[in-house]
Coordinates of C-alpha atoms in Angstrom, one line a residue:
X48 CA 0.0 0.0 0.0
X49 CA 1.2 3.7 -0.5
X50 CA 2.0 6.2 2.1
X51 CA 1.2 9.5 1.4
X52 CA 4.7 11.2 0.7
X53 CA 6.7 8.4 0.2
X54 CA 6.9 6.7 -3.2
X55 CA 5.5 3.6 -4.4
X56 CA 2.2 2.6 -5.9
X57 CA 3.3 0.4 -9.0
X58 CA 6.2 -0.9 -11.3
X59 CA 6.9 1.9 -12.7
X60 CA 9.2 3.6 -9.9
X61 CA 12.8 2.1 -10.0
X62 CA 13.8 1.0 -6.6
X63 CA 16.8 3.3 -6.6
X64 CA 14.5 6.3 -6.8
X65 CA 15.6 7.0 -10.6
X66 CA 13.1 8.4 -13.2
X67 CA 9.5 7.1 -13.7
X68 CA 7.6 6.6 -16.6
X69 CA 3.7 6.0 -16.6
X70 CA 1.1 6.8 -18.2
X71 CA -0.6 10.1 -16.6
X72 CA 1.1 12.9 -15.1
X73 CA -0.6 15.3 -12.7
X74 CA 1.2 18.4 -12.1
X75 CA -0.4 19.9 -8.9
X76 CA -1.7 17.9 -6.0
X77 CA -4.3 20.2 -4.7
X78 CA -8.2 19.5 -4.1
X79 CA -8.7 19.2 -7.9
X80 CA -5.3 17.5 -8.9
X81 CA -5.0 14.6 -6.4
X82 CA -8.8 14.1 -7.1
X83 CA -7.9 13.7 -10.9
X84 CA -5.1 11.3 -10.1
X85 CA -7.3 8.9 -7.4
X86 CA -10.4 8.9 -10.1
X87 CA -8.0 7.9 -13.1
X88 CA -6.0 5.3 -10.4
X89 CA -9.7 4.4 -9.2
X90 CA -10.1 3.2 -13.2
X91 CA -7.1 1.5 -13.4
X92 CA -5.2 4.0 -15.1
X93 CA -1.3 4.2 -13.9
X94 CA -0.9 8.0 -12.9
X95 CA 1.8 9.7 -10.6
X96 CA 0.8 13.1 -9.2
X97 CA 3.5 15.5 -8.9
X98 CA 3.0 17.3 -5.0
X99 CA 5.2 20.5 -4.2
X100 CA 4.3 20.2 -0.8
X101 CA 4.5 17.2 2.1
X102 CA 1.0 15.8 3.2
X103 CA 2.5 16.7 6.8
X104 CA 3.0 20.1 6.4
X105 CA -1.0 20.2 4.1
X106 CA -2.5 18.4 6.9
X107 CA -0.8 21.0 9.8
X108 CA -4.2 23.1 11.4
X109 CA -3.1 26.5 9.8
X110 CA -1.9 25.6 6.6
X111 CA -5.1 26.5 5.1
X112 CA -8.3 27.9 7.2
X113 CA -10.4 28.0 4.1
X114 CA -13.4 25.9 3.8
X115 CA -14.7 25.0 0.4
X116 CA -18.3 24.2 -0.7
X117 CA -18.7 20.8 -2.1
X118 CA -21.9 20.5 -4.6
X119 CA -23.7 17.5 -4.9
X120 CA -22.3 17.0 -8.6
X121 CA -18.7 17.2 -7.0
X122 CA -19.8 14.7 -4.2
X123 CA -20.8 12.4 -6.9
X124 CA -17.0 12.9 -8.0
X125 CA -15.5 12.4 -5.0
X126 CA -17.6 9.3 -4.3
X127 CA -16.8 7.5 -7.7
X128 CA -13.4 8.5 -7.0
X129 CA -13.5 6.7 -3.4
X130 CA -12.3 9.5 -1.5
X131 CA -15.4 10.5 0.2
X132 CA -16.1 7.8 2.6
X133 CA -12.9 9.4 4.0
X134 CA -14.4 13.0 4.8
X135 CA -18.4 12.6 4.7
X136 CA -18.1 12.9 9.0
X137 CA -16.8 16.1 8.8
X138 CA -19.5 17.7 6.1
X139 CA -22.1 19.8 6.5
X140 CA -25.0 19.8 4.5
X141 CA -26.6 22.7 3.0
X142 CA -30.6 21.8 3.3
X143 CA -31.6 25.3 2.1
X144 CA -30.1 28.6 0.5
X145 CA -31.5 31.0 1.4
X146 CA -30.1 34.7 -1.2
X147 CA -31.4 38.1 -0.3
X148 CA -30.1 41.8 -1.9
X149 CA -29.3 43.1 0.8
X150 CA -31.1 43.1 3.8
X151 CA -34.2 42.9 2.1
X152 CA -37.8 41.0 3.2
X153 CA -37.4 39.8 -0.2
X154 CA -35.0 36.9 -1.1
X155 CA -34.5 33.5 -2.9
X156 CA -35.4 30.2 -1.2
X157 CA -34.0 26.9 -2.2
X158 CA -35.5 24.3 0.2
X159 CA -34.0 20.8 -1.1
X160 CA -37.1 19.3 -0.2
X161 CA -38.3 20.4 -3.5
X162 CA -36.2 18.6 -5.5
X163 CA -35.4 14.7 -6.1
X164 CA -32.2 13.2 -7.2
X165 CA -31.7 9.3 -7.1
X166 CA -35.3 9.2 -6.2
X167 CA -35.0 10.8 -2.5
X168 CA -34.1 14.6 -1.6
X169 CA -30.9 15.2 -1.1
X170 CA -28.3 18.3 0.1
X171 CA -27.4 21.3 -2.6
X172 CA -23.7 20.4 -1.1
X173 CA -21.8 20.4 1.4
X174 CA -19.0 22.8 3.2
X175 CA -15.5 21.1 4.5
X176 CA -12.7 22.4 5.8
X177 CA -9.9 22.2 3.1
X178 CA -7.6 20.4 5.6
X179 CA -10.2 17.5 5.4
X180 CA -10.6 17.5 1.9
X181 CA -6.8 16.5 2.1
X182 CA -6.8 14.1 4.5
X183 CA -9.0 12.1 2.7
X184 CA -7.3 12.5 -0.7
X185 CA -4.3 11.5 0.9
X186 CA -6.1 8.4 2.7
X187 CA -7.2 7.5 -0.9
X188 CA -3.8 8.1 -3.0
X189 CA -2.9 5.3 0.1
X190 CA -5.0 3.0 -1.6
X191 CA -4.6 2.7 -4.7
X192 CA -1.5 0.9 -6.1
X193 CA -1.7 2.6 -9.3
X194 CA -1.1 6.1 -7.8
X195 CA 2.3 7.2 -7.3
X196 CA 1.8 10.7 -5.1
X197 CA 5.5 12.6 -5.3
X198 CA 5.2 14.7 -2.4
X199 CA 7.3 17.1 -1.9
X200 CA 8.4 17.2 -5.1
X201 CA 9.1 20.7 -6.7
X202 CA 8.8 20.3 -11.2
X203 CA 11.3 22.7 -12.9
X204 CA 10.5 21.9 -16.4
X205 CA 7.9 20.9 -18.4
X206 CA 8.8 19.0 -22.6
X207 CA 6.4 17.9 -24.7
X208 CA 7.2 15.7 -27.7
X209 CA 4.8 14.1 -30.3
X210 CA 4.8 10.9 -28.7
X211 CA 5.2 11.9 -24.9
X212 CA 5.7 14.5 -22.0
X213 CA 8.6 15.2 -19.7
X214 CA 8.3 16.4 -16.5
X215 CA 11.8 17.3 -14.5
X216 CA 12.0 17.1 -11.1
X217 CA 14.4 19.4 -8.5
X218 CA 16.3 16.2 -7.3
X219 CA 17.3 15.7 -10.7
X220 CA 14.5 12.8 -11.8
X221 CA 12.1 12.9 -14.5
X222 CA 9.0 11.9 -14.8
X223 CA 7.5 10.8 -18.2
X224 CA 4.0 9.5 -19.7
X225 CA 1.8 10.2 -22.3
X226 CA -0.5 12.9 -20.9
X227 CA 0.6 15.7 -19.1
X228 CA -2.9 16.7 -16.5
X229 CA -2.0 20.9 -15.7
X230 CA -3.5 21.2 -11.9
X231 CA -0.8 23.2 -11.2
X232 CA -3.0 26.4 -9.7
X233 CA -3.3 29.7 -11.0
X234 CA 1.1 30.2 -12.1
X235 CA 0.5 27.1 -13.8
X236 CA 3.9 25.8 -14.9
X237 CA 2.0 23.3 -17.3
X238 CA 0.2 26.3 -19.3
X239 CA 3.0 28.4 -19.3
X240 CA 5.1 25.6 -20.4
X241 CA 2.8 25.2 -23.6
X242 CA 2.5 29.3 -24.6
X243 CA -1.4 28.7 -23.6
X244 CA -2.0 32.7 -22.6
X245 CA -4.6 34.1 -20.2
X246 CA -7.0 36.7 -20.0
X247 CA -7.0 38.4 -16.1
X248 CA -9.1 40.7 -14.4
X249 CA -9.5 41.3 -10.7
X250 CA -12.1 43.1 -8.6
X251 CA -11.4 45.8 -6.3
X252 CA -12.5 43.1 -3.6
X253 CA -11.0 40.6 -1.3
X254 CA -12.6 37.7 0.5
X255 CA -12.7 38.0 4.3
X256 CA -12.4 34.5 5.0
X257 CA -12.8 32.8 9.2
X258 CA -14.6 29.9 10.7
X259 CA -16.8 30.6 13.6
X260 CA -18.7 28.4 16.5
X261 CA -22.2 29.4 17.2
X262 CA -24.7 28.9 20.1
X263 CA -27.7 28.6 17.7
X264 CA -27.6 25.7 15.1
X265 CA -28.0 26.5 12.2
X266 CA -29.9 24.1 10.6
X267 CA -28.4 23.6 7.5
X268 CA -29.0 26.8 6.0
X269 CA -27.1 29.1 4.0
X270 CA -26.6 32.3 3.6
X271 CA -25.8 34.6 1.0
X272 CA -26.3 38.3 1.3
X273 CA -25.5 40.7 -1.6
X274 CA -24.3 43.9 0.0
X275 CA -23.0 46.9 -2.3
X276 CA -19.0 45.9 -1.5
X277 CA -19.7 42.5 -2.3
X278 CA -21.7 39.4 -0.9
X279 CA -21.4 38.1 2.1
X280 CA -22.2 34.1 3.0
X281 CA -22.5 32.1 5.8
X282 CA -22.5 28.8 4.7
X283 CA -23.0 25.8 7.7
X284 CA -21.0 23.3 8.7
X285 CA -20.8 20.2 11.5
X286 CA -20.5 20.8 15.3
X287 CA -22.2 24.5 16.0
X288 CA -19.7 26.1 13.2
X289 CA -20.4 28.2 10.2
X290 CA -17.5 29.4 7.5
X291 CA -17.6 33.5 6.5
X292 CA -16.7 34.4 3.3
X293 CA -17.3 38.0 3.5
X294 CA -16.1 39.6 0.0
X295 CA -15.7 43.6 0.6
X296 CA -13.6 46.7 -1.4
X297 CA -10.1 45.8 -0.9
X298 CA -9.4 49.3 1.0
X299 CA -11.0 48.8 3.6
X300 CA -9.9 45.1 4.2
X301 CA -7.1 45.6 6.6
X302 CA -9.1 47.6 8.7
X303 CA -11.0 44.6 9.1
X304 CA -8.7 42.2 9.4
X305 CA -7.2 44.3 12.1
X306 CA -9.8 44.9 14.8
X307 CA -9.9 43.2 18.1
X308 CA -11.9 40.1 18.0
X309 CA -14.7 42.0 20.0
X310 CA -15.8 44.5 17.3
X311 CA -15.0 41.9 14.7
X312 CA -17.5 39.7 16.0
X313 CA -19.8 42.7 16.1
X314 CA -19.6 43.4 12.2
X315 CA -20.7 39.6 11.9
X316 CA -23.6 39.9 13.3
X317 CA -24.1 42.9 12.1
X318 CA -23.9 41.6 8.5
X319 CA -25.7 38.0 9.3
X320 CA -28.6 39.3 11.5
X321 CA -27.5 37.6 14.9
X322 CA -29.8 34.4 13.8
X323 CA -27.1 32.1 15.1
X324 CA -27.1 33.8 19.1
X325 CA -23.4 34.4 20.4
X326 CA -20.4 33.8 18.0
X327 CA -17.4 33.1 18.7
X328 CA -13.8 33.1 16.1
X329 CA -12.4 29.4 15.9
X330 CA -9.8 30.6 13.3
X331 CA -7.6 33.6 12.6
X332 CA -8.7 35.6 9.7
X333 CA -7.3 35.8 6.1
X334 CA -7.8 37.9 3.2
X335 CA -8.2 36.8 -0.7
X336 CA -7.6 39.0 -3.5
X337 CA -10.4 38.2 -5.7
X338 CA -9.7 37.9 -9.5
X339 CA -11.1 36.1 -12.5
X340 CA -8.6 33.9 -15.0
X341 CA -9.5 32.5 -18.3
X342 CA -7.5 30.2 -20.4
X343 CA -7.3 30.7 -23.8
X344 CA -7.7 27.2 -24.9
X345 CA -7.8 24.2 -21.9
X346 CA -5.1 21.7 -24.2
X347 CA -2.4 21.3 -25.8
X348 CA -0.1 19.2 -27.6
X349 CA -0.2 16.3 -24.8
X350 CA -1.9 18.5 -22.1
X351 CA -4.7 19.2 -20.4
X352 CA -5.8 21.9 -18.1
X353 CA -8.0 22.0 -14.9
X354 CA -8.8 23.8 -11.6
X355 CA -7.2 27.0 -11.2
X356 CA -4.5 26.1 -14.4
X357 CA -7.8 27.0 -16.4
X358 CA -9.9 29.3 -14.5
X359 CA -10.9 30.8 -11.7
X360 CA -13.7 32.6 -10.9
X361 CA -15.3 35.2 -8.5
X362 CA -16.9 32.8 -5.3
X363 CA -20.7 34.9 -5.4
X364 CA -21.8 31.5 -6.6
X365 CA -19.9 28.9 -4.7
X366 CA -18.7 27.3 -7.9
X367 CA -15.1 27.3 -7.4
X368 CA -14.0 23.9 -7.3
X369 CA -17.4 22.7 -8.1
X370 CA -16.1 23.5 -11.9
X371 CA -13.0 22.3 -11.7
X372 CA -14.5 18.8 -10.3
X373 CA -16.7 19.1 -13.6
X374 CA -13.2 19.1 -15.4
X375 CA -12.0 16.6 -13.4
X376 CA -15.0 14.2 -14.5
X377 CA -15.1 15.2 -17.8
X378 CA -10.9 14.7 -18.2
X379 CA -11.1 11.5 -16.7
X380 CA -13.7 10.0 -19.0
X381 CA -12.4 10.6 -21.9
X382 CA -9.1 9.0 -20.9
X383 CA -10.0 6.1 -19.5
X384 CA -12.6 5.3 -22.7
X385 CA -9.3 5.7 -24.3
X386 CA -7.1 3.3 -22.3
X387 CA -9.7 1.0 -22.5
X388 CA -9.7 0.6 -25.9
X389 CA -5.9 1.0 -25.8
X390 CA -5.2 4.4 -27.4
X391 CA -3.1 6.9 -26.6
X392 CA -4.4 8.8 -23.7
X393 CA -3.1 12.1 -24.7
X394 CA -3.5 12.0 -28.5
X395 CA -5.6 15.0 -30.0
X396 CA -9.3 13.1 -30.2
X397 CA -9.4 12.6 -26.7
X398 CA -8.1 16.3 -25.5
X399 CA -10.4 17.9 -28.6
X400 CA -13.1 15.8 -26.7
X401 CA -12.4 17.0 -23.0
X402 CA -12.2 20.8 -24.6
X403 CA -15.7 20.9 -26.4
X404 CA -17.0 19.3 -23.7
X405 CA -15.6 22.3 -21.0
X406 CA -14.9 25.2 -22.2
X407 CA -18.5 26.2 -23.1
X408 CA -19.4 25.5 -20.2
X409 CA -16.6 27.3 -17.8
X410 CA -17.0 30.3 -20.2
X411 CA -20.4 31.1 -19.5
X412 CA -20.1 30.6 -15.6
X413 CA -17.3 32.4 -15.7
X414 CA -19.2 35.2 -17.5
X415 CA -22.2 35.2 -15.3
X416 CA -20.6 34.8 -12.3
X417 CA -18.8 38.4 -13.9
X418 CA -22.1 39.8 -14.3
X419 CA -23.9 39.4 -10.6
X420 CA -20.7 40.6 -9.4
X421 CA -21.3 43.9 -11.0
X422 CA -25.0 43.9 -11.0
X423 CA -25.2 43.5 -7.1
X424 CA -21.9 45.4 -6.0
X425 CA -23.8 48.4 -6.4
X426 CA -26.3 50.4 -4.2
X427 CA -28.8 52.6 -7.4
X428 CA -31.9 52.3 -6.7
X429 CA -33.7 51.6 -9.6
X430 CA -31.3 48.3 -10.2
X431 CA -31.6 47.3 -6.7
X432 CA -35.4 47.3 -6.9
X433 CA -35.5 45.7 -10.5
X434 CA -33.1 42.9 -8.3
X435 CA -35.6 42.5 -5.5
X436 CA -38.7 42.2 -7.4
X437 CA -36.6 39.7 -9.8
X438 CA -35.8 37.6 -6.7
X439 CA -39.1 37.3 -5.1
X440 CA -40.7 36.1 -9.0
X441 CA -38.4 33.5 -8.7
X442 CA -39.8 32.0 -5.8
X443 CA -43.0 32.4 -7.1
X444 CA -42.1 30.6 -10.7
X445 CA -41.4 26.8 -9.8
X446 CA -39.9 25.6 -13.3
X447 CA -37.2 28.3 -13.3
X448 CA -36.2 28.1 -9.7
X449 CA -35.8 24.3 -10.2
X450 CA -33.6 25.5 -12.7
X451 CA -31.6 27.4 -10.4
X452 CA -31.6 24.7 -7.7
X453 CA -30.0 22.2 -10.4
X454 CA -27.5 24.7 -11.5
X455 CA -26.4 25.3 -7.9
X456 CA -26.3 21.4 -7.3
X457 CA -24.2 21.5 -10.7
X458 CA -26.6 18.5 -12.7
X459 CA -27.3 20.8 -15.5
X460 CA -26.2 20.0 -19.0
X461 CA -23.9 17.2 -20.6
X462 CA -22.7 15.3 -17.5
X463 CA -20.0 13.1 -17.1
X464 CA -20.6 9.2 -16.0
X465 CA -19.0 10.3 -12.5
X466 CA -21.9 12.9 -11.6
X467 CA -24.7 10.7 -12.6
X468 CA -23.7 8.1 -10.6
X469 CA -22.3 5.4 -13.2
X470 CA -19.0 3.6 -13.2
X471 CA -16.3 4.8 -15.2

C-alpha cells in the first residue's frame, strides 16, 4: 500500500528512486489535482501526481483555514473516486439557501425538499474544511497501487514531444508519460510551459475569509447576502460552526482584518442578523484578492488543463472547485474510454473531446458569475429594486427556480458518468 509522501504505488518507480515513466502525469496535488489522479488510479489507469508540498506540512491546522463548498455534482465525483467515505463525518449539509439583496424581506429560497435526485431529496452540497478534503485525498492516493503521489516534489521543467511528455524534477529525476494533467494552480507551470495565454481581471475586492462556532444551530442553511461591497455568505458546517466568506472593497480590508476580536464579531452579526445567538472566532482571519482567470484554450499538444490552471472565478456562486470537479470528470472520461480501448491517452481526439465538452461550459459561468458581481456590487436604486422584485418572482415561478436549484447542485447539462452516478 502507498504512504502519502513516500513513493510507491506500481512498477513503474525504479527502486533506486531513478526516473519514472507511466502513463498520466498530474502536475499539482491540490483539491482538484489529487482528485484527478485517485479517479483515473480508481479506473485503473497508472498515474503519478507530482505534490510540491508534504502531506504533513497540508495536513498542519493552519496551513489553510479556508473551507470550500462541495456541490452535490462534485460529491458524486468524490464518491466514484473513493475519497469521500474518507471525509463525509466532517461535512455539513446545505438543506436550504437561502439569497437576499441586501437586507431585504425579499429573497430567494432553495428548500432541497423540492427537489429529487436518485429518487429521495438530497443536500445542494456540502461545506469542508480544506484540511479535510486533504486528508482524505491523501487516505485515498494510500489506496490505490496505481497512484504514485510525489510529495514534496518541486517540477522545474515541463517538454512535450509528439509521442510523450517530460516532467523534471528538482532532485534531478524525470518523470514521463503520455499525458501531461496541468492542476498546477493559477502560475501554472504546465500552461505556461505550452505558450497557452490568459485573460485576467481582478475586482477591487478581497474575501474575508474565518470559521466561527455558534450557540444557535444553524440548521443547515445558507446564507448569501448581496451587499454593495460584495456578498457576504455564511455557509454551515458540522458541530455548531459556520465558514464566512465575506467579499468587501479591498481598501477597507485591513481595517478589518485588524480589529480586536470583540468588534470583529460585532460586524458579523451585524452583516448576518445575529440568527445564530453568540459567535465566537475558531480561526484567525485571512484575506483573498479576488480575481477572474480564463485560459485561452484548456489543451495542448499532450496537455490538459484543470482547476485553477484553467480558470478561476469570483466565489458569489460557490462554484469554485465545483467547476473544476466538472473538469476533473469530464478529463477523466475521456481518458480512461481511451485506455480501455488501448489508445493513446493524450493523442488529439481525446483532448479535442475534454475541450468541447468544457470550455463552453466554464466560459459562461465564468461570465455570469462576472455579471452578478457587478449587478449587485452596487447600491442605485432603480437596479436594486428591479433585483428585489426579480428575486421574489423567482420564488414564485417553480420551473425556473428548479432551474436554479439544479445549477447550484451543478446536474445541468452534458454530465459526465461520475456525476450521474455510473462507473467509469
Amino acid at each position: 500500500m502507498a504512504v502519502p509522501g513516500t513513493e510507491s504505488g506500481n512498477a513503474t518507480v525504479p527502486p533506486q528512486g531513478g526516473d519514472i515513466t507511466t502513463e498520466v502525469v498530474v502536475l499539482g496535488g491540490g483539491l482538484a489535482g489529487l482528485t484527478m489522479a485517485a479517479a483515473l488510479a480508481s479506473a485503473g489507469v497508472p498515474v503519478v501526481c507530482i505534490d510540491r508540498d508534504s502531506p504533513e506540512r497540508m495536513g498542519g491546522q493552519d496551513f489553510d483555514i479556508r473551507t470550500t463548498a462541495i456541490s452535490y455534482a462534485s460529491k458524486m465525483v468524490l464518491d466514484a473516486a473513493g475519497v469521500w467515505r474518507h471525509m463525509a463525518d466532517q461535512a455539513g449539509p446545505m438543506l436550504d439557501i437561502r439569497i437576499a439583496d441586501q437586507f431585504s424581506p425579499l429573497f430567494i429560497h432553495y428548500d432541497h425538499t423540492e427537489l429529487a435526485m436518485e429518487g429521495k431529496h438530497q443536500p445542494f452540497g456540502w461545506i469542508l474544511d480544506n484540511k479535510d478534503i486533504r486528508r482524505a485525498l491523501f487516505t485515498r492516493a494510500a489506496e490505490l497501487p496505481g497512484l504514485v503521489h510525489l510529495a514534496p516534489a518541486q517540477a522545474t521543467a515541463v517538454e512535450r514531444t509528439r509521442s510523450g511528455v517530460s516532467v523534471r524534477l528538482a532532485d534531478g529525476r524525470t518523470v514521463r508519460g503520455r499525458l501531461l494533467v496541468g492542476a498546477d494552480g493559477r502560475r501554472s507551470l504546465a500552461r505556461d510551459s505550452a505558450g497557452i495565454k490568459v485573460r485576467r481581471w481582478s475586482y477591487d475586492q478581497s474575501a474575508i475569509i474565518c470559521t466561527i462556532r455558534h450557540t444557535e444551530p444553524n440548521k443547515g442553511v445558507a446564507v448569501e447576502h448581496f451587499l454593495p461591497n460584495g456578498p457576504f455568505a455564511v455557509l454551515p458546517m458540522t458541530d455548531n460552526r459556520c465558514s464566512i466568506v465575506w467579499s468587501e472593497k479591498t481598501s477597507l480590508v485591513d481595517t478589518y482584518l485588524n480589529l480586536p476580536d470583540d468588534q470583529f464579531i460585532d460586524e458579523l452579526q451585524r452583516r448576518s442578523g445575529g440568527y445564530l445567538g453568540e459567535i465566537t472566532l475558531l480561526t484567525k482571519r485571512e484575506a483573498w484578492p479576488l480575481s477572474v482567470l480564463l485560459a485561452d484554450r484548456f489543451v495542448a499538444d499532450r496537455l490538459a488543463l484543470v482547476g485553477e490552471a484553467a480558470h478561476a472565478i469570483h466565489p458569489i456562486a460557490g462554484q469554485g472547485l465545483n467547476l473544476g470537479m466538472r473538469d476533473v470528470a469530464a478529463l477523466a472520461e475521456v481518458v480512461v474510454d481511451a485506455h480501455r480501448l488501448g489508445l493513446d491517452v493524450g493523442g488529439p481526439e481525446v483532448l479535442a473531446r475534454f475541450q468541447r465538452w468544457r470550455r463552453f461550459d466554464t466560459v459562461l459561468l465564468a461570465a455570469v458569475c462576472d455579471g452578478l458581481v457587478h449587478l449587485f456590487s452596487n447600491s442605485i436604486p432603480p437596479l436594486k429594486l428591479a433585483r428585489t422584485l426579480g428575486m421574489a418572482a423567482i420564488n414564485r415561478l417553480p420551473p425556473v427556480k428548479r432551474f436554479f436549484m439544479k445549477h447550484a447542485m451543478g446536474v445541468v447539462g452534458d454530465l459526465p458518468r461520475m456525476i450521474r452516478g455510473q462507473p467509469l
